[in-house]
Amino acid sequence: MSTAGKVIKCKAAVLWEIKKPFSIEEVEVAPPKAYEVRIKMVATGICRSDDHVVNGNLSTPLPGVLGHEGAGIVESIGEGVTAVKPGDNVIPLFTPQCGKCAVCKHPEANNCVKLGLTNPPGTMQDGTTRFTCKGKPIHHFAHTSTFSEYTVVDEISVVKIDAAAPLEKVCLIGCGFSTGYGSAVKVAKVTPGSTCAVFGLGGVGLSVVIGCKAAGAARIIAVDINKDKFAKAKELGATECINPQDFQKPIHEVLKEMTGGGVDFSFEVIGRIDTVMEALSCCHESYGTSVIVGVPPGSQNLSVSPMQLLTGRTWKGAFFGGFKSKDSVPKLVADFMANKFPLNPLITHVLPFEKINEGFDLLRSGKSIRTVLTF
Ligand code: PAD
Ligand code: ZN
Ligand code: ZN
């Protein structure tokens, strides 16, 4: 029996307030309105950005359905939708691509004006929500809300991918993989033979390592306070691994000594103010480029001497690896299918969706890289 046009009752993980576990609840998911798409989720990864919401570092209206690294199948479409049709395999896009704004029209930029990160409304583009639980409207998160058996997204926030792609793997292309890989190949534009330093070896940082290697870096120095991450970093291309806690002096000084003055490219993939500064300082003062990938707590600011940049450094940052989402995600899926990069090593755990809190515990304890929840 077709569910199109009807309210769907299903399970979702609702975050009622910060610093609390997710509750698996029965929610009602309204049919998609015009230019909206309802998706049956098949798999979703757990990203540290979701945890930043839980711990209060990233603000979004609650109660809400989080999750932004998913893949699924279109269940039904609203009026006017042309980009996808029921039955299509899709990836929801937390960085939309409206195609019309100045950012979308710019050849390099990807931070579509519809992203609305600084003041997220927690709704669809029309200002209302499609989720209800116990009679209360439940907010959307990051245009995606993948921690639900069904979700509704705007047409600008979803893209069709190869029907043959394994959704329980390519869901990582919805955030962590693309963010890290693009930060290396597209944002920093890592050059062959160069030296790179990657701070933070989670799912995103290891994807930076994959990107540096793909771009032909000669040295990739991986930095993390959790030594358990080093074996995988080496497997994926890191040439050296260092733990800042093993040194008396600041790690940027150690890196400068190791590289005769500083690295060509550095990446902060943790989300801390102090490591953003260490990453900036460890790149060569005359020609180094440092890229901010991690999302630091919204309330904290940096104090930086302009001399850090006057000498010639470049300092950048980007969401989603600088990729224009609709244009790039299908290509990245095709590249994965052509074995141009691996995703399997990033997936350390697969759990049924109901075990979402266990998945977050694995991330917080440093035991997982990516946990994929399956529906
Ligand atoms: P993760 O928690 O899996 O990885 C972070 C890693 O950093 C872990 O291995 C930690 O051990 C390590 N770490 C923590 N503190 C330190 C420290 N002081 N020094 C060195 N290493 C440390 O997270 P993730 O890989 O899912 O995400 C990483 C960051 O990237 C996080 O801030 C997330 O919010 C952000 C992100 N940004 C985007 C984007 O579009 N810019 C997308 C996705 C994730
Ligand atoms: Zn993410
Ligand atoms: Zn746009």
CSV table of C-alpha atoms and ligand atoms in Angstrom, one decimal:
chain,number,residue,atom,x,y,z
A,1,MET,CA,0.0,0.0,0.0
A,2,SER,CA,1.4,3.4,-1.0
A,3,THR,CA,2.3,5.8,1.8
A,4,ALA,CA,2.5,8.8,-0.6
A,5,GLY,CA,0.4,11.7,0.5
A,6,LYS,CA,-0.2,10.2,4.0
A,7,VAL,CA,1.3,10.8,7.4
A,8,ILE,CA,3.8,8.1,8.2
A,9,LYS,CA,4.2,6.9,11.8
A,10,CYS,CA,7.7,5.6,12.4
A,11,LYS,CA,10.6,5.6,14.9
A,12,ALA,CA,13.0,8.5,15.3
A,13,ALA,CA,15.7,9.4,17.8
A,14,VAL,CA,14.5,12.6,19.4
A,15,LEU,CA,16.9,14.9,21.3
A,16,TRP,CA,14.5,16.7,23.8
A,17,GLU,CA,17.3,18.8,25.4
A,18,ILE,CA,21.0,19.1,25.4
A,19,LYS,CA,23.3,16.8,27.5
A,20,LYS,CA,20.6,14.1,27.5
A,21,PRO,CA,20.5,10.8,25.7
A,22,PHE,CA,18.4,10.4,22.5
A,23,SER,CA,15.0,8.9,23.0
A,24,ILE,CA,13.6,6.5,20.4
A,25,GLU,CA,10.1,7.8,19.9
A,26,GLU,CA,7.2,7.2,17.6
A,27,VAL,CA,7.0,10.3,15.4
A,28,GLU,CA,4.6,11.4,12.7
A,29,VAL,CA,6.2,12.4,9.5
A,30,ALA,CA,4.0,14.6,7.3
A,31,PRO,CA,4.0,14.2,3.6
A,32,PRO,CA,6.3,16.5,1.6
A,33,LYS,CA,5.0,19.9,0.6
A,34,ALA,CA,5.8,21.5,-2.8
A,35,TYR,CA,9.6,21.2,-3.6
A,36,GLU,CA,10.1,18.8,-0.7
A,37,VAL,CA,11.1,15.1,-0.7
A,38,ARG,CA,10.3,12.4,1.8
A,39,ILE,CA,13.0,9.8,2.2
A,40,LYS,CA,13.1,6.3,3.8
A,41,MET,CA,16.5,6.3,5.5
A,42,VAL,CA,18.6,3.2,5.0
A,43,ALA,CA,21.8,4.1,6.9
A,44,THR,CA,23.3,7.1,8.8
A,45,GLY,CA,26.7,7.7,10.2
A,46,ILE,CA,27.3,9.4,13.5
A,47,CYS,CA,29.5,12.5,13.2
A,48,ARG,CA,31.1,14.6,15.9
A,49,SER,CA,29.0,17.6,14.8
A,50,ASP,CA,25.8,15.8,16.0
A,51,ASP,CA,27.6,15.3,19.3
A,52,HIS,CA,28.5,19.1,19.4
A,53,VAL,CA,24.7,19.7,19.4
A,54,VAL,CA,24.2,17.2,22.3
A,55,ASN,CA,26.9,18.7,24.4
A,56,GLY,CA,25.7,22.3,23.7
A,57,ASN,CA,28.7,23.5,21.5
A,58,LEU,CA,26.6,23.8,18.3
A,59,SER,CA,23.3,25.5,18.7
A,60,THR,CA,20.1,24.4,16.9
A,61,PRO,CA,16.4,24.5,18.1
A,62,LEU,CA,15.3,21.6,20.2
A,63,PRO,CA,13.5,19.2,20.5
A,64,GLY,CA,14.9,18.0,17.3
A,65,VAL,CA,15.8,15.1,15.1
A,66,LEU,CA,19.6,15.3,14.5
A,67,GLY,CA,21.7,13.3,12.0
A,68,HIS,CA,23.2,14.6,8.8
A,69,GLU,CA,25.3,11.8,7.3
A,70,GLY,CA,22.7,9.5,5.8
A,71,ALA,CA,21.6,7.7,2.7
A,72,GLY,CA,18.2,6.4,1.7
A,73,ILE,CA,15.5,5.9,-0.9
A,74,VAL,CA,12.9,8.5,-2.0
A,75,GLU,CA,9.5,7.4,-0.7
A,76,SER,CA,7.5,10.3,-2.2
A,77,ILE,CA,7.9,13.8,-3.6
A,78,GLY,CA,6.0,17.1,-3.3
A,79,GLU,CA,4.6,19.1,-6.1
A,80,GLY,CA,7.1,20.6,-8.5
A,81,VAL,CA,10.0,18.3,-7.6
A,82,THR,CA,12.0,17.3,-10.6
A,83,ALA,CA,15.5,16.5,-9.2
A,84,VAL,CA,14.4,13.0,-7.8
A,85,LYS,CA,11.6,10.6,-8.0
A,86,PRO,CA,10.2,7.8,-5.7
A,87,GLY,CA,12.6,4.8,-5.7
A,88,ASP,CA,15.7,6.9,-6.3
A,89,ASN,CA,18.7,6.2,-4.1
A,90,VAL,CA,19.7,9.6,-2.5
A,91,ILE,CA,22.0,11.3,-0.1
A,92,PRO,CA,20.6,14.3,1.9
A,93,LEU,CA,22.8,17.4,1.8
A,94,PHE,CA,23.5,19.4,4.9
A,95,THR,CA,25.1,22.0,2.8
A,96,PRO,CA,22.3,22.7,0.2
A,97,GLN,CA,22.9,23.9,-3.3
A,98,CYS,CA,20.0,26.1,-4.4
A,99,GLY,CA,21.8,26.9,-7.6
A,100,LYS,CA,20.4,30.5,-7.6
A,101,CYS,CA,22.3,32.4,-4.9
A,102,ALA,CA,25.5,34.4,-5.4
A,103,VAL,CA,27.4,31.6,-3.6
A,104,CYS,CA,26.0,28.8,-5.8
A,105,LYS,CA,26.8,30.9,-8.9
A,106,HIS,CA,30.4,31.5,-7.7
A,107,PRO,CA,32.7,29.0,-9.4
A,108,GLU,CA,34.5,28.0,-6.1
A,109,ALA,CA,32.2,28.8,-3.2
A,110,ASN,CA,29.9,26.1,-1.6
A,111,ASN,CA,28.4,27.8,1.4
A,112,CYS,CA,24.9,28.3,-0.1
A,113,VAL,CA,22.9,31.2,1.5
A,114,LYS,CA,20.2,28.7,2.3
A,115,LEU,CA,22.6,26.9,4.7
A,116,GLY,CA,21.7,29.3,7.5
A,117,LEU,CA,24.3,27.9,10.0
A,118,THR,CA,24.7,30.9,12.2
A,119,ASN,CA,21.0,31.1,13.1
A,120,PRO,CA,19.4,27.7,12.1
A,121,PRO,CA,15.6,27.8,12.1
A,122,GLY,CA,15.3,24.1,12.6
A,123,THR,CA,12.5,24.0,10.0
A,124,MET,CA,11.9,23.4,6.4
A,125,GLN,CA,12.4,26.4,4.0
A,126,ASP,CA,8.8,27.4,4.5
A,127,GLY,CA,9.3,27.8,8.3
A,128,THR,CA,7.3,24.7,9.5
A,129,THR,CA,8.3,21.2,10.6
A,130,ARG,CA,7.3,17.8,9.2
A,131,PHE,CA,7.9,16.0,12.4
A,132,THR,CA,5.5,15.7,15.3
A,133,CYS,CA,5.9,13.7,18.5
A,134,LYS,CA,3.3,13.5,21.3
A,135,GLY,CA,1.4,16.3,19.6
A,136,LYS,CA,4.5,18.6,19.6
A,137,PRO,CA,6.3,19.9,16.5
A,138,ILE,CA,9.9,18.5,16.5
A,139,HIS,CA,12.6,20.5,14.8
A,140,HIS,CA,14.7,19.5,11.8
A,141,PHE,CA,18.5,19.7,11.9
A,142,ALA,CA,21.0,20.7,9.2
A,143,HIS,CA,18.3,20.3,6.5
A,144,THR,CA,18.7,16.5,6.8
A,145,SER,CA,17.5,14.9,10.1
A,146,THR,CA,18.7,11.5,9.3
A,147,PHE,CA,18.2,9.9,12.7
A,148,SER,CA,14.6,8.9,11.7
A,149,GLU,CA,13.2,6.0,9.7
A,150,TYR,CA,11.6,8.7,7.4
A,151,THR,CA,12.7,12.3,7.0
A,152,VAL,CA,11.6,15.2,4.8
A,153,VAL,CA,14.1,17.5,3.1
A,154,ASP,CA,13.9,20.4,0.7
A,155,GLU,CA,14.6,19.6,-2.9
A,156,ILE,CA,17.8,21.8,-2.7
A,157,SER,CA,19.1,19.4,0.0
A,158,VAL,CA,19.0,16.1,-1.7
A,159,VAL,CA,20.8,14.5,-4.6
A,160,LYS,CA,20.3,11.2,-6.6
A,161,ILE,CA,23.2,8.8,-6.6
A,162,ASP,CA,24.1,5.6,-8.4
A,163,ALA,CA,21.4,2.9,-7.8
A,164,ALA,CA,24.1,0.3,-7.3
A,165,ALA,CA,26.0,2.1,-4.5
A,166,PRO,CA,25.9,0.5,-1.1
A,167,LEU,CA,23.9,3.0,1.0
A,168,GLU,CA,25.4,1.7,4.3
A,169,LYS,CA,28.8,2.8,3.1
A,170,VAL,CA,28.2,5.8,0.9
A,171,CYS,CA,26.3,7.5,3.7
A,172,LEU,CA,29.7,8.7,4.8
A,173,ILE,CA,29.9,10.8,1.6
A,174,GLY,CA,27.0,12.8,3.1
A,175,CYS,CA,29.4,14.4,5.6
A,176,GLY,CA,32.6,13.0,7.1
A,177,PHE,CA,34.4,11.6,4.1
A,178,SER,CA,33.7,14.5,1.7
A,179,THR,CA,34.5,17.1,4.4
A,180,GLY,CA,37.9,15.6,5.0
A,181,TYR,CA,38.8,14.6,1.5
A,182,GLY,CA,37.7,17.9,0.0
A,183,SER,CA,39.6,19.9,2.6
A,184,ALA,CA,42.8,18.3,1.3
A,185,VAL,CA,42.1,18.1,-2.5
A,186,LYS,CA,39.8,21.1,-3.0
A,187,VAL,CA,40.3,23.6,-0.1
A,188,ALA,CA,44.0,23.3,0.6
A,189,LYS,CA,44.8,21.9,-2.9
A,190,VAL,CA,47.6,19.7,-1.6
A,191,THR,CA,50.4,19.4,-4.1
A,192,PRO,CA,52.5,16.4,-5.1
A,193,GLY,CA,55.6,15.9,-2.9
A,194,SER,CA,54.3,18.3,-0.2
A,195,THR,CA,54.4,17.8,3.6
A,196,CYS,CA,51.0,17.8,5.5
A,197,ALA,CA,50.0,17.8,9.2
A,198,VAL,CA,46.6,16.5,10.2
A,199,PHE,CA,45.4,17.3,13.7
A,200,GLY,CA,42.6,14.9,14.8
A,201,LEU,CA,42.2,11.4,13.5
A,202,GLY,CA,38.4,10.8,13.6
A,203,GLY,CA,36.3,10.0,10.6
A,204,VAL,CA,36.9,13.5,9.1
A,205,GLY,CA,40.7,13.7,9.9
A,206,LEU,CA,41.3,10.3,8.5
A,207,SER,CA,39.5,11.4,5.3
A,208,VAL,CA,41.9,14.3,5.2
A,209,VAL,CA,44.7,11.8,5.3
A,210,ILE,CA,43.1,9.9,2.4
A,211,GLY,CA,42.9,13.2,0.5
A,212,CYS,CA,46.5,14.2,1.2
A,213,LYS,CA,47.7,10.8,0.0
A,214,ALA,CA,45.5,10.9,-3.2
A,215,ALA,CA,46.9,14.4,-3.9
A,216,GLY,CA,50.5,12.9,-3.8
A,217,ALA,CA,51.8,14.4,-0.5
A,218,ALA,CA,55.2,12.9,0.4
A,219,ARG,CA,54.9,13.3,4.1
A,220,ILE,CA,51.6,13.1,6.1
A,221,ILE,CA,52.2,13.7,9.8
A,222,ALA,CA,49.2,12.6,11.9
A,223,VAL,CA,48.6,14.3,15.3
A,224,ASP,CA,46.3,13.0,18.0
A,225,ILE,CA,46.2,12.5,21.7
A,226,ASN,CA,44.7,9.0,21.3
A,227,LYS,CA,47.4,6.6,20.2
A,228,ASP,CA,44.9,4.0,19.3
A,229,LYS,CA,44.1,6.1,16.2
A,230,PHE,CA,47.7,5.8,14.8
A,231,ALA,CA,47.5,2.3,13.2
A,232,LYS,CA,44.5,3.3,11.0
A,233,ALA,CA,46.1,6.6,10.1
A,234,LYS,CA,49.2,4.7,8.9
A,235,GLU,CA,47.1,2.2,7.0
A,236,LEU,CA,45.4,5.1,5.2
A,237,GLY,CA,48.6,7.0,4.3
A,238,ALA,CA,50.1,8.8,7.3
A,239,THR,CA,53.9,8.6,7.2
A,240,GLU,CA,54.4,9.6,10.9
A,241,CYS,CA,52.1,9.8,13.9
A,242,ILE,CA,52.8,12.0,16.9
A,243,ASN,CA,51.0,12.6,20.3
A,244,PRO,CA,51.4,16.1,21.6
A,245,GLN,CA,51.3,14.7,25.2
A,246,ASP,CA,54.7,13.0,24.5
A,247,PHE,CA,56.5,16.4,24.2
A,248,GLN,CA,57.3,19.2,26.6
A,249,LYS,CA,57.2,21.9,24.0
A,250,PRO,CA,54.2,23.1,22.0
A,251,ILE,CA,53.5,20.7,19.1
A,252,HIS,CA,53.9,23.4,16.4
A,253,GLU,CA,57.5,23.7,17.5
A,254,VAL,CA,58.0,20.0,17.3
A,255,LEU,CA,56.4,20.0,13.8
A,256,LYS,CA,58.6,22.9,12.6
A,257,GLU,CA,61.7,21.0,13.8
A,258,MET,CA,60.6,17.8,12.1
A,259,THR,CA,60.0,19.6,8.8
A,260,GLY,CA,62.8,22.2,8.7
A,261,GLY,CA,60.6,25.3,9.2
A,262,GLY,CA,57.0,24.2,8.9
A,263,VAL,CA,54.7,22.1,6.9
A,264,ASP,CA,53.2,23.0,3.5
A,265,PHE,CA,49.6,22.2,4.6
A,266,SER,CA,48.0,21.8,8.0
A,267,PHE,CA,44.5,20.8,8.9
A,268,GLU,CA,42.6,21.2,12.3
A,269,VAL,CA,40.1,18.5,12.4
A,270,ILE,CA,39.2,18.4,16.1
A,271,GLY,CA,37.2,21.6,16.8
A,272,ARG,CA,39.3,23.3,19.5
A,273,ILE,CA,40.6,26.8,19.6
A,274,ASP,CA,44.1,25.8,20.9
A,275,THR,CA,44.6,23.3,18.2
A,276,VAL,CA,43.4,25.7,15.5
A,277,MET,CA,46.3,28.0,16.7
A,278,GLU,CA,48.8,25.1,16.8
A,279,ALA,CA,47.8,24.1,13.3
A,280,LEU,CA,48.2,27.6,12.0
A,281,SER,CA,51.6,28.0,13.7
A,282,CYS,CA,53.0,24.7,12.4
A,283,CYS,CA,52.6,25.6,8.7
A,284,HIS,CA,55.5,27.4,7.1
A,285,GLU,CA,55.4,31.1,7.8
A,286,SER,CA,56.2,32.1,4.2
A,287,TYR,CA,54.2,29.6,2.1
A,288,GLY,CA,52.2,27.3,4.5
A,289,THR,CA,48.4,27.0,4.2
A,290,SER,CA,46.3,26.0,7.2
A,291,VAL,CA,42.7,24.8,6.9
A,292,ILE,CA,40.1,24.9,9.7
A,293,VAL,CA,37.8,21.9,9.4
A,294,GLY,CA,36.7,21.2,13.0
A,295,VAL,CA,33.8,23.2,14.4
A,296,PRO,CA,35.0,24.9,17.6
A,297,PRO,CA,32.5,25.9,20.3
A,298,GLY,CA,30.4,28.8,19.0
A,299,SER,CA,31.1,30.9,22.1
A,300,GLN,CA,34.9,31.0,21.7
A,301,ASN,CA,37.1,33.4,19.8
A,302,LEU,CA,40.7,33.5,18.8
A,303,SER,CA,43.3,36.1,19.4
A,304,VAL,CA,45.9,36.1,16.6
A,305,SER,CA,48.8,38.3,15.8
A,306,PRO,CA,48.5,39.7,12.2
A,307,MET,CA,52.2,38.8,11.9
A,308,GLN,CA,51.2,35.2,11.5
A,309,LEU,CA,49.7,36.0,8.1
A,310,LEU,CA,51.8,39.0,7.1
A,311,THR,CA,54.8,36.7,6.6
A,312,GLY,CA,52.9,34.9,3.9
A,313,ARG,CA,50.7,32.2,5.5
A,314,THR,CA,47.3,31.4,4.1
A,315,TRP,CA,44.5,30.6,6.5
A,316,LYS,CA,41.3,29.0,5.3
A,317,GLY,CA,38.2,27.1,6.4
A,318,ALA,CA,35.3,25.4,4.7
A,319,PHE,CA,32.2,23.3,5.3
A,320,PHE,CA,31.8,20.1,3.5
A,321,GLY,CA,35.3,20.1,2.1
A,322,GLY,CA,34.5,23.1,-0.2
A,323,PHE,CA,32.4,20.8,-2.4
A,324,LYS,CA,29.3,22.1,-4.1
A,325,SER,CA,27.1,19.4,-2.8
A,326,LYS,CA,24.7,18.6,-5.6
A,327,ASP,CA,27.4,18.7,-8.2
A,328,SER,CA,30.0,16.7,-6.2
A,329,VAL,CA,28.2,14.0,-4.2
A,330,PRO,CA,27.1,11.9,-7.2
A,331,LYS,CA,30.7,12.1,-8.6
A,332,LEU,CA,32.2,11.1,-5.3
A,333,VAL,CA,29.9,8.1,-5.1
A,334,ALA,CA,31.0,7.2,-8.7
A,335,ASP,CA,34.6,7.5,-7.6
A,336,PHE,CA,34.0,5.3,-4.7
A,337,MET,CA,32.3,2.7,-7.0
A,338,ALA,CA,35.4,2.9,-9.2
A,339,ASN,CA,37.7,2.2,-6.2
A,340,LYS,CA,39.4,5.6,-6.2
A,341,PHE,CA,39.2,5.8,-2.4
A,342,PRO,CA,38.2,3.5,0.4
A,343,LEU,CA,35.3,4.0,2.9
A,344,ASN,CA,35.4,0.6,4.7
A,345,PRO,CA,38.4,1.4,7.0
A,346,LEU,CA,36.4,4.4,8.3
A,347,ILE,CA,33.5,2.2,9.4
A,348,THR,CA,34.5,0.5,12.6
A,349,HIS,CA,31.0,-0.3,13.9
A,350,VAL,CA,27.6,-1.0,12.5
A,351,LEU,CA,24.6,-0.9,14.8
A,352,PRO,CA,20.8,-1.1,14.5
A,353,PHE,CA,19.3,2.4,14.6
A,354,GLU,CA,17.8,1.8,18.1
A,355,LYS,CA,21.3,1.5,19.6
A,356,ILE,CA,22.1,5.1,18.7
A,357,ASN,CA,23.1,6.0,22.3
A,358,GLU,CA,25.6,3.2,22.2
A,359,GLY,CA,27.0,4.6,19.0
A,360,PHE,CA,27.5,8.0,20.6
A,361,ASP,CA,29.2,6.4,23.6
A,362,LEU,CA,31.7,4.7,21.2
A,363,LEU,CA,32.5,8.1,19.6
A,364,ARG,CA,32.9,9.8,23.0
A,365,SER,CA,35.2,7.1,24.4
A,366,GLY,CA,37.4,7.3,21.3
A,367,LYS,CA,36.7,3.6,20.4
A,368,SER,CA,35.0,4.2,17.1
A,369,ILE,CA,35.9,6.0,13.9
A,370,ARG,CA,32.5,5.9,12.3
A,371,THR,CA,29.5,4.0,13.6
A,372,VAL,CA,26.9,3.5,10.9
A,373,LEU,CA,23.3,3.0,12.1
A,374,THR,CA,21.1,0.9,9.9
A,375,PHE,CA,17.4,1.0,9.7
B,1,PAD,P1,36.1,12.7,16.1
B,1,PAD,O1,35.7,13.1,17.5
B,1,PAD,O2,35.8,11.3,15.6
B,1,PAD,O3,37.7,13.0,15.9
B,1,PAD,C1,38.4,14.0,16.6
B,1,PAD,C2,39.8,13.4,16.9
B,1,PAD,O4,40.5,14.5,17.6
B,1,PAD,C3,39.8,12.2,17.9
B,1,PAD,O5,40.6,11.2,17.3
B,1,PAD,C4,40.4,12.8,19.2
B,1,PAD,O6,41.2,11.9,19.9
B,1,PAD,C5,41.3,13.9,18.6
B,1,PAD,N1,41.6,15.0,19.6
B,1,PAD,C6,40.8,15.5,20.6
B,1,PAD,N2,41.4,16.4,21.3
B,1,PAD,C7,42.6,16.5,20.7
B,1,PAD,C8,43.8,17.4,21.0
B,1,PAD,N3,43.7,18.3,22.0
B,1,PAD,N4,44.9,17.2,20.3
B,1,PAD,C9,44.9,16.3,19.3
B,1,PAD,N5,43.9,15.5,19.0
B,1,PAD,C10,42.8,15.6,19.7
B,1,PAD,O7,35.4,13.8,15.2
B,1,PAD,P2,35.1,13.8,13.6
B,1,PAD,O8,36.2,13.3,12.9
B,1,PAD,O9,33.7,13.3,13.4
B,1,PAD,O10,35.0,15.4,13.4
B,1,PAD,C11,36.1,16.3,13.6
B,1,PAD,C12,35.7,17.7,13.7
B,1,PAD,O11,35.2,18.1,12.4
B,1,PAD,C13,34.5,18.0,14.6
B,1,PAD,O12,34.8,19.3,15.3
B,1,PAD,C14,33.4,18.1,13.7
B,1,PAD,O13,32.3,18.9,14.3
B,1,PAD,C15,34.0,18.8,12.5
B,1,PAD,C16,33.2,18.6,11.2
B,1,PAD,N6,33.2,19.7,10.4
B,1,PAD,C17,32.6,19.6,9.2
B,1,PAD,C18,32.6,20.7,8.3
B,1,PAD,O14,31.9,20.8,7.3
B,1,PAD,N7,33.6,21.7,8.5
B,1,PAD,C19,31.9,18.4,8.8
B,1,PAD,C20,32.0,17.4,9.7
B,1,PAD,C21,32.6,17.4,10.9
B,2,ZN,ZN,29.2,15.8,10.0
B,3,ZN,ZN,22.6,28.7,-3.1
